[in-house]
CSV table of C-alpha atoms in Angstrom, one decimal:
chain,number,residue,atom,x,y,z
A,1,UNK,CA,56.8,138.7,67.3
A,2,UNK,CA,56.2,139.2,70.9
A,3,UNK,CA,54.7,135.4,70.8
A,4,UNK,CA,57.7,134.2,69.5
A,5,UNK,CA,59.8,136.6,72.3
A,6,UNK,CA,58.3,134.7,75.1
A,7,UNK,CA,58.4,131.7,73.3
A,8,UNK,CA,62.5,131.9,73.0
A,9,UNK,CA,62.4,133.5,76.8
A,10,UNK,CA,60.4,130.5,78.1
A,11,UNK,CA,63.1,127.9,76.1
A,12,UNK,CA,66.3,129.5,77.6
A,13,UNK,CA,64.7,129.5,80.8
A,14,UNK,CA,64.1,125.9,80.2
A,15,UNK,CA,67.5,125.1,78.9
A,16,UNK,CA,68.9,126.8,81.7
A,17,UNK,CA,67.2,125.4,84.6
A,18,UNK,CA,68.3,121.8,82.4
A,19,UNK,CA,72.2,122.9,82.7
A,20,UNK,CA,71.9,123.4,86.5
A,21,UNK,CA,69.5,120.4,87.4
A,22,UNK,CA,70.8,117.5,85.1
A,23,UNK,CA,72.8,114.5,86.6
A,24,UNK,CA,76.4,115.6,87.4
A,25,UNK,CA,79.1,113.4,85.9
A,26,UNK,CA,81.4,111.3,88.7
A,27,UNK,CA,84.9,113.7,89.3
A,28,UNK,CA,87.1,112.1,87.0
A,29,UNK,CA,85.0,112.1,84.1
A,30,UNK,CA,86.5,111.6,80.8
A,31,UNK,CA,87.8,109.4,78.3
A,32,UNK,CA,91.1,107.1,78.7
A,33,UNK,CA,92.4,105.8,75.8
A,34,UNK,CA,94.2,102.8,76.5
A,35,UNK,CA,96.7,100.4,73.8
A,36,UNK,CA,97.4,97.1,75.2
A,37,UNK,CA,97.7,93.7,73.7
A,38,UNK,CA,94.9,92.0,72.2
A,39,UNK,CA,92.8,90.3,75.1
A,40,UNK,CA,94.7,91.2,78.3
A,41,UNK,CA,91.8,92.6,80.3
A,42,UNK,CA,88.4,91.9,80.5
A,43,UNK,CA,85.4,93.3,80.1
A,44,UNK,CA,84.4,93.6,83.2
A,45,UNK,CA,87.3,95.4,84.9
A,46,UNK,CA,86.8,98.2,82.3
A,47,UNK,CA,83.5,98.4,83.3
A,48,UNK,CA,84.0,98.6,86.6
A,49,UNK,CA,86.3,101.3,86.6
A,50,UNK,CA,84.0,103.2,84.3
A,51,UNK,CA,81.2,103.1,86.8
A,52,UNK,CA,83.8,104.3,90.0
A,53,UNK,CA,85.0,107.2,87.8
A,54,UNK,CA,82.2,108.1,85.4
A,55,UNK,CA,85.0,107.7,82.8
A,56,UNK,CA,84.7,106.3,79.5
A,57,UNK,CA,87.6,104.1,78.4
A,58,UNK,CA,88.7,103.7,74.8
A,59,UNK,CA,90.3,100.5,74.2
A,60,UNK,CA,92.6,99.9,71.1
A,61,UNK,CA,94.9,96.8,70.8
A,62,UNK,CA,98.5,95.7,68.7
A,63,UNK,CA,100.0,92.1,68.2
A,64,UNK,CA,103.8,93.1,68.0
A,65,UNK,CA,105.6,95.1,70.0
A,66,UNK,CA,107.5,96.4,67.3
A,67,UNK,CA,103.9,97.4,65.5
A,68,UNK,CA,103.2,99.0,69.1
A,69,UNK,CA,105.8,101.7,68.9
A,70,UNK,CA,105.7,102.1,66.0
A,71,UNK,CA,102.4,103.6,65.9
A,72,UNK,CA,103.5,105.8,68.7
A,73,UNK,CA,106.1,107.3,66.7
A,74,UNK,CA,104.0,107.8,64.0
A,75,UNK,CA,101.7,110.5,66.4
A,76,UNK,CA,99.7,108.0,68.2
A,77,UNK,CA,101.4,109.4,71.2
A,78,UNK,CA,99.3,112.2,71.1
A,79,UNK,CA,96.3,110.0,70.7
A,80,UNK,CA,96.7,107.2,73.8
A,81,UNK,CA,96.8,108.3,77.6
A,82,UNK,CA,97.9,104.8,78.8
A,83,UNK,CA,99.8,101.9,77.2
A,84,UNK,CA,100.4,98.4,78.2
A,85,UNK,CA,104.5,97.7,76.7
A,86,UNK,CA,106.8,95.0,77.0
A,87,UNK,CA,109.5,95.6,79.6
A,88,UNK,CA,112.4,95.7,77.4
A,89,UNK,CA,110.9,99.0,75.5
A,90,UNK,CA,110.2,101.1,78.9
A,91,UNK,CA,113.6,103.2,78.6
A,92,UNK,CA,113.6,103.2,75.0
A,93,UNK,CA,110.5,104.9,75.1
A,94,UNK,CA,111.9,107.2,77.3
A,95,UNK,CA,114.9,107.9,75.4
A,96,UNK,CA,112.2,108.5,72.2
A,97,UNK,CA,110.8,111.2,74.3
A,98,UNK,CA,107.3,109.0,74.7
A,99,UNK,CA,107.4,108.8,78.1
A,100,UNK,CA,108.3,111.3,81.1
A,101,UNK,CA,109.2,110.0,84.7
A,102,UNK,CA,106.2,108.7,86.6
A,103,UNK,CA,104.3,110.9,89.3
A,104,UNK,CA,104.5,108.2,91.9
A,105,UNK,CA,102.4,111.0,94.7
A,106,UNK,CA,99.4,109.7,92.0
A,107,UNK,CA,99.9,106.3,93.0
A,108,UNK,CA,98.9,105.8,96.8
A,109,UNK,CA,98.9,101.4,95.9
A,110,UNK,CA,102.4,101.3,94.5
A,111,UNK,CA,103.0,100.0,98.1
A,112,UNK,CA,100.7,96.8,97.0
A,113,UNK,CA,103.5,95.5,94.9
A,114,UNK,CA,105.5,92.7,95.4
A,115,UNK,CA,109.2,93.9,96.8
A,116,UNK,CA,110.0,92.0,93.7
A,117,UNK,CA,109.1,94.2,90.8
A,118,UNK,CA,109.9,97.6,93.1
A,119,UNK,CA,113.4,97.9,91.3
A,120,UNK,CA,113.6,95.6,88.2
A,121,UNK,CA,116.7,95.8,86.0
A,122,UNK,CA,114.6,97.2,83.5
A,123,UNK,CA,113.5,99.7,84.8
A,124,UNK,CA,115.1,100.4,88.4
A,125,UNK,CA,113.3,102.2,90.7
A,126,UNK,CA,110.2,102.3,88.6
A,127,UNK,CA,111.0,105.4,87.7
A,128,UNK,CA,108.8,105.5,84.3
A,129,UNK,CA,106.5,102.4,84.8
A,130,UNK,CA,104.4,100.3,86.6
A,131,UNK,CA,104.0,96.5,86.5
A,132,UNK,CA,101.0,95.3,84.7
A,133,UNK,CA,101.6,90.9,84.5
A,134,UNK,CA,104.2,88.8,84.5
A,135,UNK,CA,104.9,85.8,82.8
A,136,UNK,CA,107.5,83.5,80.9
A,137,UNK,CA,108.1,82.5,76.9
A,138,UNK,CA,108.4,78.6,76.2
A,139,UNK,CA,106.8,76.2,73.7
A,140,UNK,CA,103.9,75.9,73.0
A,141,UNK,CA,102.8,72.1,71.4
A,142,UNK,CA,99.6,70.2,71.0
A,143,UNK,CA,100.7,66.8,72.4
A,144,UNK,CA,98.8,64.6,69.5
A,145,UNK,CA,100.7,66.2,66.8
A,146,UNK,CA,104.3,66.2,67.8
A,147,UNK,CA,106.6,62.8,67.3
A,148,UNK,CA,108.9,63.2,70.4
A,149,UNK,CA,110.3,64.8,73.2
A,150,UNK,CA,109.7,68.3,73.5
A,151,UNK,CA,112.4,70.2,75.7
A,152,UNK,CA,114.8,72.3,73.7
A,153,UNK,CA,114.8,74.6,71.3
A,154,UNK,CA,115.9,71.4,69.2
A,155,UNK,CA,112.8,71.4,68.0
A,156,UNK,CA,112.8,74.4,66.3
A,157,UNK,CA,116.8,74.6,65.4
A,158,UNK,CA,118.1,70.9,65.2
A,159,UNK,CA,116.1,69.0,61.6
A,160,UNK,CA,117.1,65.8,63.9
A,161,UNK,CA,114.7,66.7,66.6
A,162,UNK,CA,112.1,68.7,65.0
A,163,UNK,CA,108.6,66.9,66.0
A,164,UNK,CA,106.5,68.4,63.8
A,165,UNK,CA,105.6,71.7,61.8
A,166,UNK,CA,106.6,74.1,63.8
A,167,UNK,CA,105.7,78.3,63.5
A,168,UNK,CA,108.2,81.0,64.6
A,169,UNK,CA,106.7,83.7,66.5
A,170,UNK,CA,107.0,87.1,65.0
A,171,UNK,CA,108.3,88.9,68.0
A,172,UNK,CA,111.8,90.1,67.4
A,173,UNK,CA,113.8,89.9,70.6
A,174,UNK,CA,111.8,86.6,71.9
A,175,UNK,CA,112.7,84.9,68.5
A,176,UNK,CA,116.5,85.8,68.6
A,177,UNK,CA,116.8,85.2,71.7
A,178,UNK,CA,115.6,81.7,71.5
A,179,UNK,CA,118.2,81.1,69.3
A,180,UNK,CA,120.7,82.4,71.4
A,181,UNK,CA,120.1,80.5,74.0
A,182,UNK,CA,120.1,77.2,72.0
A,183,UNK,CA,123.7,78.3,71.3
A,184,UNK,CA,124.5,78.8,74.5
A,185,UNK,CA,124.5,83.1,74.6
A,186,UNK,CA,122.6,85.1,76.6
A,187,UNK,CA,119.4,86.6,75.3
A,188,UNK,CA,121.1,89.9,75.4
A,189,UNK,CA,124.5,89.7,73.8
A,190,UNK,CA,125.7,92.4,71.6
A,191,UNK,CA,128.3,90.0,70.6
A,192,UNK,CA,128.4,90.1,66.8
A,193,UNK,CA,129.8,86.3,66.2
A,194,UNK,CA,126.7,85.4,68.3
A,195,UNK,CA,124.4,87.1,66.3
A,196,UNK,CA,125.4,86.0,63.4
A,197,UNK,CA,125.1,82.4,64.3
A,198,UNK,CA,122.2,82.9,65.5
A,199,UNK,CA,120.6,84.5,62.3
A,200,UNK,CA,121.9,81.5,60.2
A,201,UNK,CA,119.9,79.2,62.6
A,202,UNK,CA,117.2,81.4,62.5
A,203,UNK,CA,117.0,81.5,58.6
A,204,UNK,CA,117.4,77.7,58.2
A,205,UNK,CA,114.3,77.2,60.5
A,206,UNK,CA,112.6,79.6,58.2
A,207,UNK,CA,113.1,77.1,55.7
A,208,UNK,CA,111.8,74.6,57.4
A,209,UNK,CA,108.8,76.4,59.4
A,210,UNK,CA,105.7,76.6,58.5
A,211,UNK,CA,105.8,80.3,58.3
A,212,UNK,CA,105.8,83.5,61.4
A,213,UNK,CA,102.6,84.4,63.3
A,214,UNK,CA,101.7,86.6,66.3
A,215,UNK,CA,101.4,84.9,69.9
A,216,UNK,CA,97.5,84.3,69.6
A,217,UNK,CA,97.4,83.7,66.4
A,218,UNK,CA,100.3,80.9,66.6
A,219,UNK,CA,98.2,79.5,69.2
A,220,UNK,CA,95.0,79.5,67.0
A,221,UNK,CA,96.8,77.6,64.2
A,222,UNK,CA,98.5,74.5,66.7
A,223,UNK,CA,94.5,74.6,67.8
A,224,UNK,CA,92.9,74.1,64.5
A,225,UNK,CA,96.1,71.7,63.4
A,226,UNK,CA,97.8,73.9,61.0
A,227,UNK,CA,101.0,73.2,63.3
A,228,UNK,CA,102.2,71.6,66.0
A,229,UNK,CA,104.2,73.7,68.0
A,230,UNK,CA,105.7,77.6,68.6
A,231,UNK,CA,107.3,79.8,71.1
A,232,UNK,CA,104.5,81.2,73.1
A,233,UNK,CA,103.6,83.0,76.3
A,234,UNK,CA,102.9,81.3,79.2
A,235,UNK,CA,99.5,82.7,80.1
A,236,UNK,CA,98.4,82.9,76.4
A,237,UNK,CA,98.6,79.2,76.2
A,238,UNK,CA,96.4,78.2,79.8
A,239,UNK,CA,94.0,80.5,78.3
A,240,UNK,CA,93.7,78.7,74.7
A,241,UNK,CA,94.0,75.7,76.6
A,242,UNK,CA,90.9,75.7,78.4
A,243,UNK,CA,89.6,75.1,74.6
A,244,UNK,CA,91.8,72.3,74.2
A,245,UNK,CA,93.2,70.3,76.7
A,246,UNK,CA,95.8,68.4,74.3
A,247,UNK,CA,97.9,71.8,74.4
A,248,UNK,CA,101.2,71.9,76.1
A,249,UNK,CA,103.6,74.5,77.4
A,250,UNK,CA,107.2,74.1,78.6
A,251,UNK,CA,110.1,75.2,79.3
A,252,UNK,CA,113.2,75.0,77.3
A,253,UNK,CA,116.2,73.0,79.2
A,254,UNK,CA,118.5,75.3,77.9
A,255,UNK,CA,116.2,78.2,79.7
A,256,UNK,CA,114.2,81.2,78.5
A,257,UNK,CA,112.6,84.6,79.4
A,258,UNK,CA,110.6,86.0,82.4
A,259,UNK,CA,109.2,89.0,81.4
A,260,UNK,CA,107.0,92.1,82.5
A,261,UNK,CA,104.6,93.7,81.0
A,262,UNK,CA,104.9,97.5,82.3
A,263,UNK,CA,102.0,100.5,82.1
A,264,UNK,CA,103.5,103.5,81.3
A,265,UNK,CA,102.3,107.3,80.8
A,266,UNK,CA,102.4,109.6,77.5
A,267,UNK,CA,103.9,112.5,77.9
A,268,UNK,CA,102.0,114.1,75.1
A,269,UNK,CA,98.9,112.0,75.8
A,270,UNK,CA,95.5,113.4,77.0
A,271,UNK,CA,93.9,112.8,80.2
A,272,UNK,CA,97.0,112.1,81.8
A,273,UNK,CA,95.3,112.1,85.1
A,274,UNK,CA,93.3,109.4,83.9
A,275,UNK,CA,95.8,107.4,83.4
A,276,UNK,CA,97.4,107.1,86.9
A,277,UNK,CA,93.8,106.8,88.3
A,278,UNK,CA,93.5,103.6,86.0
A,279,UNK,CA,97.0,102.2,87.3
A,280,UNK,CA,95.8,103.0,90.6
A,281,UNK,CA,92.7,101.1,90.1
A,282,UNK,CA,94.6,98.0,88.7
A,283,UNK,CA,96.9,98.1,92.0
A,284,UNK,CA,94.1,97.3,94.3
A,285,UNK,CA,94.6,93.5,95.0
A,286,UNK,CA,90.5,92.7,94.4
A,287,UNK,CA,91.4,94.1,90.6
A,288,UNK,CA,94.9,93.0,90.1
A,289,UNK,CA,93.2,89.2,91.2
A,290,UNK,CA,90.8,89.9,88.3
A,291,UNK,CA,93.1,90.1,85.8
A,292,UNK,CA,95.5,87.7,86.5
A,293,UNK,CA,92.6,85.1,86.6
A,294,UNK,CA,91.3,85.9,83.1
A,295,UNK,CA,94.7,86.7,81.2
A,296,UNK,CA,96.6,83.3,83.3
A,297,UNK,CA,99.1,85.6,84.1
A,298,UNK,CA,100.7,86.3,87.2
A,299,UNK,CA,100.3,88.8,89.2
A,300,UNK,CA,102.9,91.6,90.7
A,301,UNK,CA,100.4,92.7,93.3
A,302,UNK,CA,101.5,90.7,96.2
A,303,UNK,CA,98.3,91.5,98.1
A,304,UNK,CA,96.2,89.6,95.5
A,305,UNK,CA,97.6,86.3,95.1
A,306,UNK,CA,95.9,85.3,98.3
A,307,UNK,CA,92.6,85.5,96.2
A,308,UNK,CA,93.3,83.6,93.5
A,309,UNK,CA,92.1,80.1,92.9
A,310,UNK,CA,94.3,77.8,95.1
A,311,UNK,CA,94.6,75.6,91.6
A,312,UNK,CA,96.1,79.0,89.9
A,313,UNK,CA,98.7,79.9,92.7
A,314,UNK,CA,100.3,76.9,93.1
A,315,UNK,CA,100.2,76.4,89.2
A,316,UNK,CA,104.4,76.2,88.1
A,317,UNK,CA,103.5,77.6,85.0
A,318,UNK,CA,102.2,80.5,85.9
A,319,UNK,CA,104.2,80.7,89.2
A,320,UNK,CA,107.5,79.3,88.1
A,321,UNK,CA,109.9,77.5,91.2
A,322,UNK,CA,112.9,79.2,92.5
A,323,UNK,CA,115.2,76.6,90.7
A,324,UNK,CA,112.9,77.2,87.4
A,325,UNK,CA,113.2,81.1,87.3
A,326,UNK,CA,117.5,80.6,88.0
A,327,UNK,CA,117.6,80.0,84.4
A,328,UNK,CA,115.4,82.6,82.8
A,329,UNK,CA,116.8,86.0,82.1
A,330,UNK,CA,114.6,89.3,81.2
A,331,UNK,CA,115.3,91.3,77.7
A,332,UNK,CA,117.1,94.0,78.9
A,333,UNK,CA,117.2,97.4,77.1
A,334,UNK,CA,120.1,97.4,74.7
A,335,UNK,CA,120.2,101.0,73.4
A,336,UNK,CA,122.0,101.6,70.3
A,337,UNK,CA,122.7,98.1,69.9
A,338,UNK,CA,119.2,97.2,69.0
A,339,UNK,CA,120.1,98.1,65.8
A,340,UNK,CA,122.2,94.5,65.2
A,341,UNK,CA,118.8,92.8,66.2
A,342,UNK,CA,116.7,95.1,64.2
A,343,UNK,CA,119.0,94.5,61.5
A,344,UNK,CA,119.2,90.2,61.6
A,345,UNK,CA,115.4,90.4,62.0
A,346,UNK,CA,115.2,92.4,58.2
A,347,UNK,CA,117.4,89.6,57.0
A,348,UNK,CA,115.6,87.0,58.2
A,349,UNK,CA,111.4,88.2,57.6
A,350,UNK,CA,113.0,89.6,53.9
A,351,UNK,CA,114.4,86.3,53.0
């Protein structure tokens, strides 16, 4: 028994001299776990800021917005610290309780930003989020497979001037708005005469697409032929283009969407301070040029355009002209009146 006594002793002593000796974990340590769309940072920024911090991050991804907050509702807000969300859900998320006002003593490289994005409409002040990437929606087309001219929404609304089988993208607002602005409306109004139209043109291209489909997926599909053409996102389509050169991307005549992609803080989330050390991390202008050269996006961080590839910065697609961005408009937060959108999108995926 006494054996076994100094056995024990000489094992706690072990253990003990173990606890005190062993490699320290980084300050910061923890995990972050981060939603954001489907391949939108790579690989090696995450690492990177794992190795500064000693952090681990958790990476989960969604394909619709709509899916996206959804999921927080359901609880996943307790789940995520950080979440990359289209700019036109940043004070609905706050009005759902999801998000709480930004801590902006956390965030030393807020100065970093382009003047730009420091009060956008929605979200003035940046009083809940932070800009992540910004880009514009257009069409998308693989230039062997379409018959004619593509610069309207014509293509997609008008059977006269469709060019070829054509996929709507599932993204509520984007998709209405589209319409709208083939009418003539803004991509905002609550008008109901508008709205109505607009679902009527929407439901007769159903008819005539060749069915709905997330923004990489549509992209997959023009790629292996199944289509010819979508609405898209501007830096989704450089990327798939570097696979095939025959893709496209333009601008509708009649205009479109520039659009920010915002990071925002869970208020019931864990390892909240995390969180604004990531944001921090993707300020710096070394990192911010990192991700806007992998995703084709453009960047908010005025201090990192300088590093980009001279063929990226003066790029008008990713960088649209003065004259270009005069006719784009950003989704604004509608409030209560989402519900006529939410409502003409039922009609239109149930029919």
């Amino acid at each position: 028994m006494r054996r076994i006594a100094v056995l024990l002793l000489l094992v706690a002593v072990a253990l003990l001299g173990w606890f005190w000796l062993r490699p320290k974990a980084p300050s910061g340590a923890g995990t972050l776990y981060f939603l954001n769309w489907a391949d939108y940072i790579p690989e090696e920024l995450i690492q990177k800021f794992e190795a500064e911090t000693g952090a681990k991050v958790v990476l989960d991804t969604f394909e619709s917005p709509e899916a996206m907050l959804a999921k927080l509702k359901a609880g996943a807000d307790q789940e995520f610290s950080l979440v990359v969300a289209p700019d036109y859900y940043v004070l609905q998320m706050a009005r759902d309780g999801l998000i709480a006002p930004l801590d902006k003593e956390k965030l030393k490289n807020l100065a970093n930003l382009d003047p730009f994005f420091l009060d956008p409409p929605y979200d003035p002040g940046l009083q809940y989020s932070v800009p992540y990437l910004w880009g514009t929606t257009g069409i998308a087309y693989r230039e062997d497979l379409v018959t004619g001219p593509v610069d309207s929404y014509a293509v997609f609304f008008d059977p006269e001037a469709q060019v070829g089988p054509f996929l709507l993208l599932d993204e509520m607002r984007e998709t209405i708005g589209a319409a709208l602005k083939y009418l003539g409306y803004s991509v905002n109004t609550t008008d109901p005469e508008a709205l109505a139209k607009a679902k009527e043109l929407l439901l007769a291209a159903k008819e005539r697409s060749v069915g709905f489909a997330g923004g990489l997926e549509a992209l997959n599909r023009i790629l292996a032929g199944d289509a010819a053409l979508s609405l898209a996102y501007s830096g989704d389509v450089l990327q798939a283009r570097q696979e095939d050169e025959r893709l496209r991307y333009t601008l509708a005549k009649e205009g479109g969407t520039l659009w920010t992609d915002a990071m925002v803080v869970l208020k019931r989330g864990p390892a909240q301070e995390l969180a604004y050390r990531f944001i921090d991390f993707l300020l710096e202008p070394e990192n911010a040029a990192a991700l806007a050269e992998y995703t084709h996006y453009a960047t908010p961080v005025a201090k990192a355009i300088p590093l980009l590839p001279e063929e990226m910065r003066n790029d008008p697609v990713v960088f649209p002209p003065e004259e270009v961005r005069a006719k784009l408009e950003y989704l604004k937060d509608l409030g209560p009146d989402i519900v006529l959108y939410d409502q003409i999108w039922t009609e239109i995926k149930a029919h």
